[in-house]
Amino acid sequence: MVVSEKLDRFFTEKMKDYPTTRSFLVPMLLYSQDELGYVTDELITYLAGKTGLSELEVRNVVSYYSMLRTKPMGKYHVQVCTNISCLLRGGEQIFAHCSKRLGIGHKQATPDRMFSLEEVECIGACSWAPAMQVNYDFHENLTPESADKVLDSYKSKG
Ligand code: FES
């Protein structure tokens, strides 16, 4: 089994709520990515079998959505927005600061795989720009100092 039995059972049950299995593909990919860390070839084969889609169809969906990753990232995936609202309020400086602080660039992970970093498009927090997202948590109105505190808080969690 590529994913846990619990997740496989959840997929089987939840799929019944969707008009087509394809409609449930992106949520399945996200749930699987949360469990595995990234989308593997084995996962693509498993999901194709589970949904009745071809592996190519699953791969097309994976390559379309930037939040789906095909290589391992850090335990804490730091996504810094540099789109227009954040750009105007220092988003690029926040990204550069995080990059320097972590010693990694766009879509790279620290050697211990604690953190990975990504420059992203709007994450829907424009009113509180500049913003970043770490896994599913949002951090807003950032300054380099507050970004440091955010990174420190995840580092101390281990
Ligand atoms: S532009 Fe950065 S959150 Fe929207």
Short mmCIF file of N, CA and C and ligand atoms in Angstrom, two decimals:
data_model
loop_
_atom_site.label_atom_id
_atom_site.label_comp_id
_atom_site.label_asym_id
_atom_site.label_seq_id
_atom_site.Cartn_x
_atom_site.Cartn_y
_atom_site.Cartn_z
N MET A 1 0.85 -1.20 0.00
CA MET A 1 0.00 0.00 0.00
C MET A 1 0.89 1.26 0.00
N VAL A 2 0.61 2.17 -0.90
CA VAL A 2 1.43 3.38 -1.02
C VAL A 2 1.09 4.37 0.10
N VAL A 3 -0.21 4.54 0.35
CA VAL A 3 -0.64 5.40 1.47
C VAL A 3 -1.07 4.48 2.61
N SER A 4 -1.34 5.06 3.77
CA SER A 4 -1.76 4.23 4.90
C SER A 4 -3.12 3.60 4.62
N GLU A 5 -3.40 2.50 5.30
CA GLU A 5 -4.71 1.85 5.11
C GLU A 5 -5.83 2.79 5.51
N LYS A 6 -5.58 3.59 6.53
CA LYS A 6 -6.60 4.55 7.00
C LYS A 6 -6.94 5.54 5.89
N LEU A 7 -5.90 6.06 5.24
CA LEU A 7 -6.13 7.04 4.17
C LEU A 7 -6.79 6.36 2.96
N ASP A 8 -6.38 5.15 2.67
CA ASP A 8 -6.99 4.41 1.56
C ASP A 8 -8.49 4.21 1.82
N ARG A 9 -8.84 3.84 3.04
CA ARG A 9 -10.26 3.65 3.40
C ARG A 9 -11.01 4.97 3.29
N PHE A 10 -10.38 6.06 3.74
CA PHE A 10 -10.98 7.39 3.67
C PHE A 10 -11.27 7.74 2.20
N PHE A 11 -10.31 7.48 1.32
CA PHE A 11 -10.51 7.76 -0.11
C PHE A 11 -11.69 6.97 -0.65
N THR A 12 -11.76 5.69 -0.30
CA THR A 12 -12.84 4.83 -0.82
C THR A 12 -14.20 5.37 -0.40
N GLU A 13 -14.31 5.79 0.86
CA GLU A 13 -15.58 6.30 1.38
C GLU A 13 -15.92 7.65 0.77
N LYS A 14 -14.94 8.56 0.79
CA LYS A 14 -15.18 9.95 0.39
C LYS A 14 -15.46 10.08 -1.11
N MET A 15 -14.88 9.18 -1.88
CA MET A 15 -15.05 9.22 -3.34
C MET A 15 -16.53 9.14 -3.72
N LYS A 16 -17.31 8.49 -2.87
CA LYS A 16 -18.75 8.33 -3.16
C LYS A 16 -19.48 9.68 -3.12
N ASP A 17 -18.90 10.67 -2.44
CA ASP A 17 -19.56 11.98 -2.33
C ASP A 17 -19.33 12.86 -3.56
N TYR A 18 -18.46 12.42 -4.45
CA TYR A 18 -18.10 13.25 -5.61
C TYR A 18 -18.79 12.73 -6.87
N PRO A 19 -19.18 13.67 -7.75
CA PRO A 19 -19.90 13.25 -8.97
C PRO A 19 -19.06 12.34 -9.87
N THR A 20 -17.75 12.59 -9.91
CA THR A 20 -16.84 11.71 -10.66
C THR A 20 -15.59 11.52 -9.80
N THR A 21 -14.90 10.42 -10.00
CA THR A 21 -13.69 10.18 -9.21
C THR A 21 -12.64 11.25 -9.52
N ARG A 22 -12.66 11.74 -10.75
CA ARG A 22 -11.69 12.77 -11.14
C ARG A 22 -11.83 14.02 -10.27
N SER A 23 -13.07 14.35 -9.86
CA SER A 23 -13.31 15.54 -9.02
C SER A 23 -12.59 15.43 -7.69
N PHE A 24 -12.33 14.22 -7.26
CA PHE A 24 -11.69 14.01 -5.96
C PHE A 24 -10.17 13.84 -6.09
N LEU A 25 -9.66 13.93 -7.30
CA LEU A 25 -8.24 13.65 -7.50
C LEU A 25 -7.33 14.65 -6.79
N VAL A 26 -7.60 15.96 -6.91
CA VAL A 26 -6.72 16.94 -6.28
C VAL A 26 -6.72 16.79 -4.76
N PRO A 27 -7.92 16.68 -4.12
CA PRO A 27 -7.87 16.42 -2.67
C PRO A 27 -7.11 15.15 -2.32
N MET A 28 -7.27 14.10 -3.11
CA MET A 28 -6.53 12.86 -2.83
C MET A 28 -5.01 13.10 -2.92
N LEU A 29 -4.61 13.86 -3.91
CA LEU A 29 -3.19 14.16 -4.06
C LEU A 29 -2.66 14.96 -2.87
N LEU A 30 -3.48 15.93 -2.41
CA LEU A 30 -3.03 16.75 -1.28
C LEU A 30 -2.97 15.94 0.01
N TYR A 31 -4.00 15.13 0.25
CA TYR A 31 -3.97 14.27 1.45
C TYR A 31 -2.76 13.33 1.40
N SER A 32 -2.51 12.78 0.23
CA SER A 32 -1.38 11.85 0.08
C SER A 32 -0.06 12.57 0.27
N GLN A 33 0.04 13.76 -0.29
CA GLN A 33 1.27 14.53 -0.15
C GLN A 33 1.55 14.86 1.32
N ASP A 34 0.47 15.17 2.06
CA ASP A 34 0.64 15.44 3.49
C ASP A 34 1.20 14.21 4.20
N GLU A 35 0.75 13.04 3.77
CA GLU A 35 1.21 11.82 4.44
C GLU A 35 2.62 11.41 3.98
N LEU A 36 2.90 11.54 2.69
CA LEU A 36 4.17 11.04 2.15
C LEU A 36 5.26 12.10 2.02
N GLY A 37 4.85 13.37 2.02
CA GLY A 37 5.83 14.45 1.86
C GLY A 37 5.89 14.99 0.45
N TYR A 38 5.65 14.13 -0.53
CA TYR A 38 5.63 14.57 -1.92
C TYR A 38 4.94 13.49 -2.78
N VAL A 39 4.72 13.85 -4.04
CA VAL A 39 4.02 12.94 -4.95
C VAL A 39 5.05 12.03 -5.62
N THR A 40 4.98 10.76 -5.32
CA THR A 40 5.93 9.80 -5.88
C THR A 40 5.33 9.12 -7.12
N ASP A 41 6.18 8.45 -7.88
CA ASP A 41 5.69 7.68 -9.04
C ASP A 41 4.72 6.59 -8.58
N GLU A 42 5.04 5.98 -7.43
CA GLU A 42 4.18 4.91 -6.90
C GLU A 42 2.80 5.47 -6.54
N LEU A 43 2.79 6.69 -6.03
CA LEU A 43 1.51 7.31 -5.67
C LEU A 43 0.67 7.55 -6.92
N ILE A 44 1.32 8.01 -7.97
CA ILE A 44 0.60 8.26 -9.23
C ILE A 44 -0.02 6.95 -9.74
N THR A 45 0.73 5.88 -9.69
CA THR A 45 0.20 4.57 -10.13
C THR A 45 -0.98 4.16 -9.25
N TYR A 46 -0.82 4.34 -7.94
CA TYR A 46 -1.89 3.97 -7.00
C TYR A 46 -3.15 4.79 -7.27
N LEU A 47 -2.99 6.12 -7.43
CA LEU A 47 -4.18 6.97 -7.62
C LEU A 47 -4.84 6.73 -8.97
N ALA A 48 -4.04 6.41 -9.97
CA ALA A 48 -4.62 6.07 -11.27
C ALA A 48 -5.50 4.83 -11.11
N GLY A 49 -4.99 3.83 -10.40
CA GLY A 49 -5.77 2.61 -10.16
C GLY A 49 -7.01 2.88 -9.33
N LYS A 50 -6.87 3.74 -8.35
CA LYS A 50 -7.98 4.03 -7.44
C LYS A 50 -9.10 4.78 -8.15
N THR A 51 -8.74 5.69 -9.06
CA THR A 51 -9.73 6.55 -9.70
C THR A 51 -10.18 6.03 -11.07
N GLY A 52 -9.43 5.10 -11.62
CA GLY A 52 -9.76 4.63 -12.96
C GLY A 52 -9.25 5.56 -14.05
N LEU A 53 -8.44 6.54 -13.67
CA LEU A 53 -7.84 7.44 -14.66
C LEU A 53 -6.53 6.83 -15.14
N SER A 54 -6.00 7.35 -16.24
CA SER A 54 -4.69 6.87 -16.68
C SER A 54 -3.61 7.57 -15.87
N GLU A 55 -2.43 6.97 -15.82
CA GLU A 55 -1.33 7.61 -15.11
C GLU A 55 -1.00 8.97 -15.74
N LEU A 56 -1.15 9.06 -17.05
CA LEU A 56 -0.86 10.32 -17.73
C LEU A 56 -1.83 11.42 -17.26
N GLU A 57 -3.11 11.05 -17.10
CA GLU A 57 -4.08 12.04 -16.62
C GLU A 57 -3.71 12.52 -15.21
N VAL A 58 -3.29 11.60 -14.37
CA VAL A 58 -2.89 11.98 -13.01
C VAL A 58 -1.66 12.87 -13.07
N ARG A 59 -0.69 12.49 -13.90
CA ARG A 59 0.53 13.29 -14.03
C ARG A 59 0.23 14.70 -14.54
N ASN A 60 -0.71 14.81 -15.46
CA ASN A 60 -1.09 16.13 -15.98
C ASN A 60 -1.62 17.03 -14.87
N VAL A 61 -2.42 16.46 -13.99
CA VAL A 61 -2.97 17.23 -12.85
C VAL A 61 -1.83 17.63 -11.91
N VAL A 62 -0.93 16.70 -11.64
CA VAL A 62 0.20 16.98 -10.73
C VAL A 62 1.05 18.12 -11.28
N SER A 63 1.31 18.09 -12.59
CA SER A 63 2.19 19.12 -13.16
C SER A 63 1.49 20.48 -13.25
N TYR A 64 0.16 20.49 -13.20
CA TYR A 64 -0.58 21.76 -13.32
C TYR A 64 -0.56 22.55 -12.02
N TYR A 65 -0.71 21.87 -10.90
CA TYR A 65 -0.87 22.57 -9.62
C TYR A 65 0.46 22.75 -8.91
N SER A 66 0.82 24.03 -8.67
CA SER A 66 2.13 24.31 -8.07
C SER A 66 2.23 23.83 -6.62
N MET A 67 1.08 23.61 -5.97
CA MET A 67 1.17 23.16 -4.56
C MET A 67 1.48 21.68 -4.45
N LEU A 68 1.51 21.00 -5.61
CA LEU A 68 1.86 19.58 -5.59
C LEU A 68 3.34 19.44 -5.92
N ARG A 69 4.05 18.67 -5.11
CA ARG A 69 5.50 18.58 -5.25
C ARG A 69 5.91 17.16 -5.64
N THR A 70 6.86 17.06 -6.55
CA THR A 70 7.32 15.74 -6.99
C THR A 70 8.71 15.41 -6.46
N LYS A 71 9.20 16.24 -5.56
CA LYS A 71 10.45 15.88 -4.88
C LYS A 71 10.32 16.25 -3.41
N PRO A 72 11.09 15.58 -2.55
CA PRO A 72 10.93 15.84 -1.13
C PRO A 72 11.29 17.27 -0.76
N MET A 73 10.50 17.85 0.10
CA MET A 73 10.78 19.19 0.61
C MET A 73 11.01 19.09 2.11
N GLY A 74 11.07 20.24 2.78
CA GLY A 74 11.33 20.23 4.21
C GLY A 74 10.09 19.89 5.01
N LYS A 75 10.32 19.56 6.29
CA LYS A 75 9.20 19.31 7.20
C LYS A 75 8.31 20.55 7.26
N TYR A 76 8.96 21.72 7.24
CA TYR A 76 8.23 22.99 7.21
C TYR A 76 8.48 23.65 5.87
N HIS A 77 7.44 23.70 5.06
CA HIS A 77 7.58 24.27 3.72
C HIS A 77 7.16 25.73 3.77
N VAL A 78 8.14 26.62 3.59
CA VAL A 78 7.92 28.06 3.72
C VAL A 78 7.63 28.65 2.34
N GLN A 79 6.44 29.19 2.18
CA GLN A 79 6.05 29.77 0.90
C GLN A 79 5.88 31.27 1.09
N VAL A 80 6.76 32.03 0.46
CA VAL A 80 6.71 33.49 0.61
C VAL A 80 6.09 34.08 -0.65
N CYS A 81 5.04 34.88 -0.44
CA CYS A 81 4.36 35.51 -1.58
C CYS A 81 5.12 36.75 -2.03
N THR A 82 5.35 36.83 -3.35
CA THR A 82 5.97 38.04 -3.90
C THR A 82 5.08 38.64 -4.99
N ASN A 83 3.78 38.29 -4.94
CA ASN A 83 2.85 38.85 -5.91
C ASN A 83 2.56 40.31 -5.54
N ILE A 84 1.75 40.99 -6.34
CA ILE A 84 1.73 42.45 -6.33
C ILE A 84 1.54 43.11 -4.96
N SER A 85 0.53 42.69 -4.20
CA SER A 85 0.31 43.36 -2.89
C SER A 85 1.50 43.15 -1.98
N CYS A 86 2.00 41.94 -1.97
CA CYS A 86 3.17 41.64 -1.11
C CYS A 86 4.42 42.31 -1.65
N LEU A 87 4.54 42.32 -2.98
CA LEU A 87 5.70 42.98 -3.62
C LEU A 87 5.79 44.44 -3.18
N LEU A 88 4.62 45.12 -3.19
CA LEU A 88 4.59 46.55 -2.85
C LEU A 88 4.92 46.78 -1.37
N ARG A 89 4.75 45.76 -0.58
CA ARG A 89 4.99 45.93 0.87
C ARG A 89 6.19 45.10 1.36
N GLY A 90 7.11 44.79 0.45
CA GLY A 90 8.37 44.19 0.88
C GLY A 90 8.46 42.68 0.77
N GLY A 91 7.57 42.07 0.00
CA GLY A 91 7.58 40.60 -0.14
C GLY A 91 8.91 40.06 -0.67
N GLU A 92 9.49 40.76 -1.62
CA GLU A 92 10.77 40.27 -2.17
C GLU A 92 11.87 40.31 -1.12
N GLN A 93 11.84 41.33 -0.28
CA GLN A 93 12.83 41.42 0.80
C GLN A 93 12.61 40.28 1.81
N ILE A 94 11.35 39.95 2.06
CA ILE A 94 11.07 38.85 3.00
C ILE A 94 11.59 37.54 2.40
N PHE A 95 11.35 37.35 1.11
CA PHE A 95 11.85 36.11 0.48
C PHE A 95 13.39 36.08 0.55
N ALA A 96 14.03 37.20 0.20
CA ALA A 96 15.50 37.24 0.23
C ALA A 96 16.01 37.01 1.64
N HIS A 97 15.31 37.58 2.62
CA HIS A 97 15.72 37.40 4.01
C HIS A 97 15.61 35.92 4.42
N CYS A 98 14.50 35.30 4.10
CA CYS A 98 14.31 33.88 4.46
C CYS A 98 15.35 33.02 3.73
N SER A 99 15.63 33.37 2.47
CA SER A 99 16.60 32.62 1.69
C SER A 99 17.98 32.69 2.34
N LYS A 100 18.35 33.89 2.75
CA LYS A 100 19.66 34.07 3.40
C LYS A 100 19.69 33.36 4.75
N ARG A 101 18.61 33.53 5.49
CA ARG A 101 18.55 32.95 6.84
C ARG A 101 18.63 31.41 6.77
N LEU A 102 17.92 30.82 5.81
CA LEU A 102 17.88 29.35 5.73
C LEU A 102 19.04 28.80 4.88
N GLY A 103 19.65 29.67 4.09
CA GLY A 103 20.76 29.23 3.24
C GLY A 103 20.31 28.41 2.05
N ILE A 104 19.10 28.64 1.61
CA ILE A 104 18.56 27.89 0.46
C ILE A 104 17.80 28.84 -0.47
N GLY A 105 17.62 28.42 -1.70
CA GLY A 105 16.89 29.22 -2.67
C GLY A 105 15.50 28.63 -2.94
N HIS A 106 14.90 29.16 -4.00
CA HIS A 106 13.56 28.74 -4.42
C HIS A 106 13.50 27.22 -4.67
N LYS A 107 12.54 26.59 -4.05
CA LYS A 107 12.30 25.14 -4.20
C LYS A 107 13.48 24.29 -3.75
N GLN A 108 14.21 24.81 -2.77
CA GLN A 108 15.30 24.01 -2.19
C GLN A 108 14.98 23.71 -0.73
N ALA A 109 15.63 22.68 -0.22
CA ALA A 109 15.43 22.29 1.18
C ALA A 109 16.76 22.36 1.91
N THR A 110 16.69 22.61 3.22
CA THR A 110 17.91 22.61 4.03
C THR A 110 18.44 21.18 4.09
N PRO A 111 19.74 21.00 4.30
CA PRO A 111 20.31 19.65 4.31
C PRO A 111 19.63 18.71 5.32
N ASP A 112 19.16 19.27 6.45
CA ASP A 112 18.49 18.42 7.45
C ASP A 112 17.00 18.22 7.13
N ARG A 113 16.56 18.79 6.03
CA ARG A 113 15.17 18.71 5.59
C ARG A 113 14.17 19.27 6.61
N MET A 114 14.65 20.16 7.44
CA MET A 114 13.74 20.82 8.39
C MET A 114 12.90 21.87 7.66
N PHE A 115 13.55 22.64 6.77
CA PHE A 115 12.85 23.70 6.05
C PHE A 115 13.05 23.57 4.54
N SER A 116 12.05 24.00 3.80
CA SER A 116 12.22 24.23 2.37
C SER A 116 11.59 25.59 2.08
N LEU A 117 11.96 26.15 0.96
CA LEU A 117 11.54 27.53 0.66
C LEU A 117 11.00 27.60 -0.76
N GLU A 118 9.97 28.40 -0.93
CA GLU A 118 9.40 28.58 -2.26
C GLU A 118 8.86 29.99 -2.39
N GLU A 119 9.13 30.61 -3.52
CA GLU A 119 8.55 31.92 -3.84
C GLU A 119 7.24 31.62 -4.57
N VAL A 120 6.14 32.15 -4.06
CA VAL A 120 4.84 31.77 -4.64
C VAL A 120 4.02 32.99 -5.07
N GLU A 121 3.00 32.68 -5.85
CA GLU A 121 2.05 33.71 -6.26
C GLU A 121 1.08 33.94 -5.10
N CYS A 122 0.10 34.81 -5.30
CA CYS A 122 -0.83 35.22 -4.24
C CYS A 122 -1.37 34.03 -3.44
N ILE A 123 -1.31 34.16 -2.12
CA ILE A 123 -1.85 33.11 -1.25
C ILE A 123 -3.15 33.58 -0.58
N GLY A 124 -3.70 34.67 -1.09
CA GLY A 124 -5.01 35.13 -0.61
C GLY A 124 -4.95 35.91 0.70
N ALA A 125 -3.79 36.43 1.03
CA ALA A 125 -3.67 37.20 2.27
C ALA A 125 -3.25 38.63 1.95
N CYS A 126 -3.70 39.16 0.81
CA CYS A 126 -3.24 40.45 0.30
C CYS A 126 -3.48 41.59 1.29
N SER A 127 -4.58 41.53 2.03
CA SER A 127 -4.90 42.62 2.97
C SER A 127 -3.92 42.69 4.12
N TRP A 128 -3.16 41.64 4.29
CA TRP A 128 -2.19 41.59 5.40
C TRP A 128 -0.77 41.39 4.86
N ALA A 129 -0.54 41.92 3.66
CA ALA A 129 0.76 41.77 3.01
C ALA A 129 1.85 42.51 3.78
N PRO A 130 3.08 42.02 3.71
CA PRO A 130 3.51 40.81 3.01
C PRO A 130 3.24 39.56 3.87
N ALA A 131 2.97 38.47 3.15
CA ALA A 131 2.54 37.26 3.86
C ALA A 131 3.32 36.05 3.39
N MET A 132 3.35 35.07 4.28
CA MET A 132 3.92 33.78 3.88
C MET A 132 3.10 32.67 4.55
N GLN A 133 3.24 31.49 4.01
CA GLN A 133 2.51 30.35 4.50
C GLN A 133 3.54 29.27 4.84
N VAL A 134 3.41 28.69 6.02
CA VAL A 134 4.28 27.57 6.39
C VAL A 134 3.36 26.36 6.58
N ASN A 135 3.51 25.39 5.72
CA ASN A 135 2.56 24.28 5.63
C ASN A 135 1.16 24.88 5.47
N TYR A 136 0.25 24.71 6.45
CA TYR A 136 -1.09 25.30 6.29
C TYR A 136 -1.31 26.54 7.14
N ASP A 137 -0.25 27.05 7.78
CA ASP A 137 -0.40 28.23 8.64
C ASP A 137 0.03 29.50 7.91
N PHE A 138 -0.78 30.56 8.10
CA PHE A 138 -0.47 31.85 7.48
C PHE A 138 0.23 32.77 8.49
N HIS A 139 1.18 33.57 7.97
CA HIS A 139 1.88 34.56 8.78
C HIS A 139 1.89 35.86 7.98
N GLU A 140 1.39 36.91 8.62
CA GLU A 140 1.10 38.13 7.84
C GLU A 140 1.76 39.37 8.42
N ASN A 141 1.65 40.48 7.63
CA ASN A 141 2.27 41.76 8.02
C ASN A 141 3.72 41.55 8.43
N LEU A 142 4.44 40.81 7.61
CA LEU A 142 5.79 40.39 7.99
C LEU A 142 6.82 41.51 7.86
N THR A 143 7.79 41.45 8.71
CA THR A 143 9.03 42.22 8.59
C THR A 143 10.14 41.16 8.65
N PRO A 144 11.37 41.52 8.29
CA PRO A 144 12.43 40.53 8.44
C PRO A 144 12.52 40.00 9.88
N GLU A 145 12.30 40.87 10.85
CA GLU A 145 12.38 40.45 12.26
C GLU A 145 11.26 39.47 12.60
N SER A 146 10.03 39.78 12.15
CA SER A 146 8.92 38.86 12.50
C SER A 146 9.04 37.56 11.70
N ALA A 147 9.61 37.63 10.50
CA ALA A 147 9.83 36.39 9.74
C ALA A 147 10.83 35.50 10.48
N ASP A 148 11.85 36.12 11.07
CA ASP A 148 12.81 35.36 11.88
C ASP A 148 12.10 34.66 13.03
N LYS A 149 11.20 35.38 13.69
CA LYS A 149 10.48 34.79 14.83
C LYS A 149 9.63 33.61 14.37
N VAL A 150 9.02 33.75 13.20
CA VAL A 150 8.22 32.64 12.65
C VAL A 150 9.11 31.43 12.42
N LEU A 151 10.24 31.65 11.77
CA LEU A 151 11.14 30.52 11.48
C LEU A 151 11.67 29.90 12.78
N ASP A 152 11.98 30.77 13.75
CA ASP A 152 12.47 30.26 15.04
C ASP A 152 11.40 29.39 15.71
N SER A 153 10.15 29.82 15.60
CA SER A 153 9.08 29.06 16.29
C SER A 153 8.96 27.66 15.71
N TYR A 154 9.14 27.52 14.38
CA TYR A 154 9.08 26.16 13.79
C TYR A 154 10.33 25.37 14.14
N LYS A 155 11.45 26.07 14.14
CA LYS A 155 12.70 25.37 14.47
C LYS A 155 12.64 24.80 15.89
N SER A 156 12.06 25.57 16.80
CA SER A 156 12.01 25.09 18.19
C SER A 156 11.02 23.94 18.35
N LYS A 157 10.07 23.82 17.43
CA LYS A 157 9.15 22.66 17.48
C LYS A 157 9.86 21.38 17.09
N GLY A 158 10.91 21.56 16.28
CA GLY A 158 11.69 20.38 15.85
C GLY A 158 11.07 19.63 14.72
S1 FES B 1 -0.35 39.27 -3.21
FE1 FES B 1 0.59 38.29 -1.52
S2 FES B 1 -1.07 37.34 -0.55
FE2 FES B 1 -1.99 38.25 -2.28
#
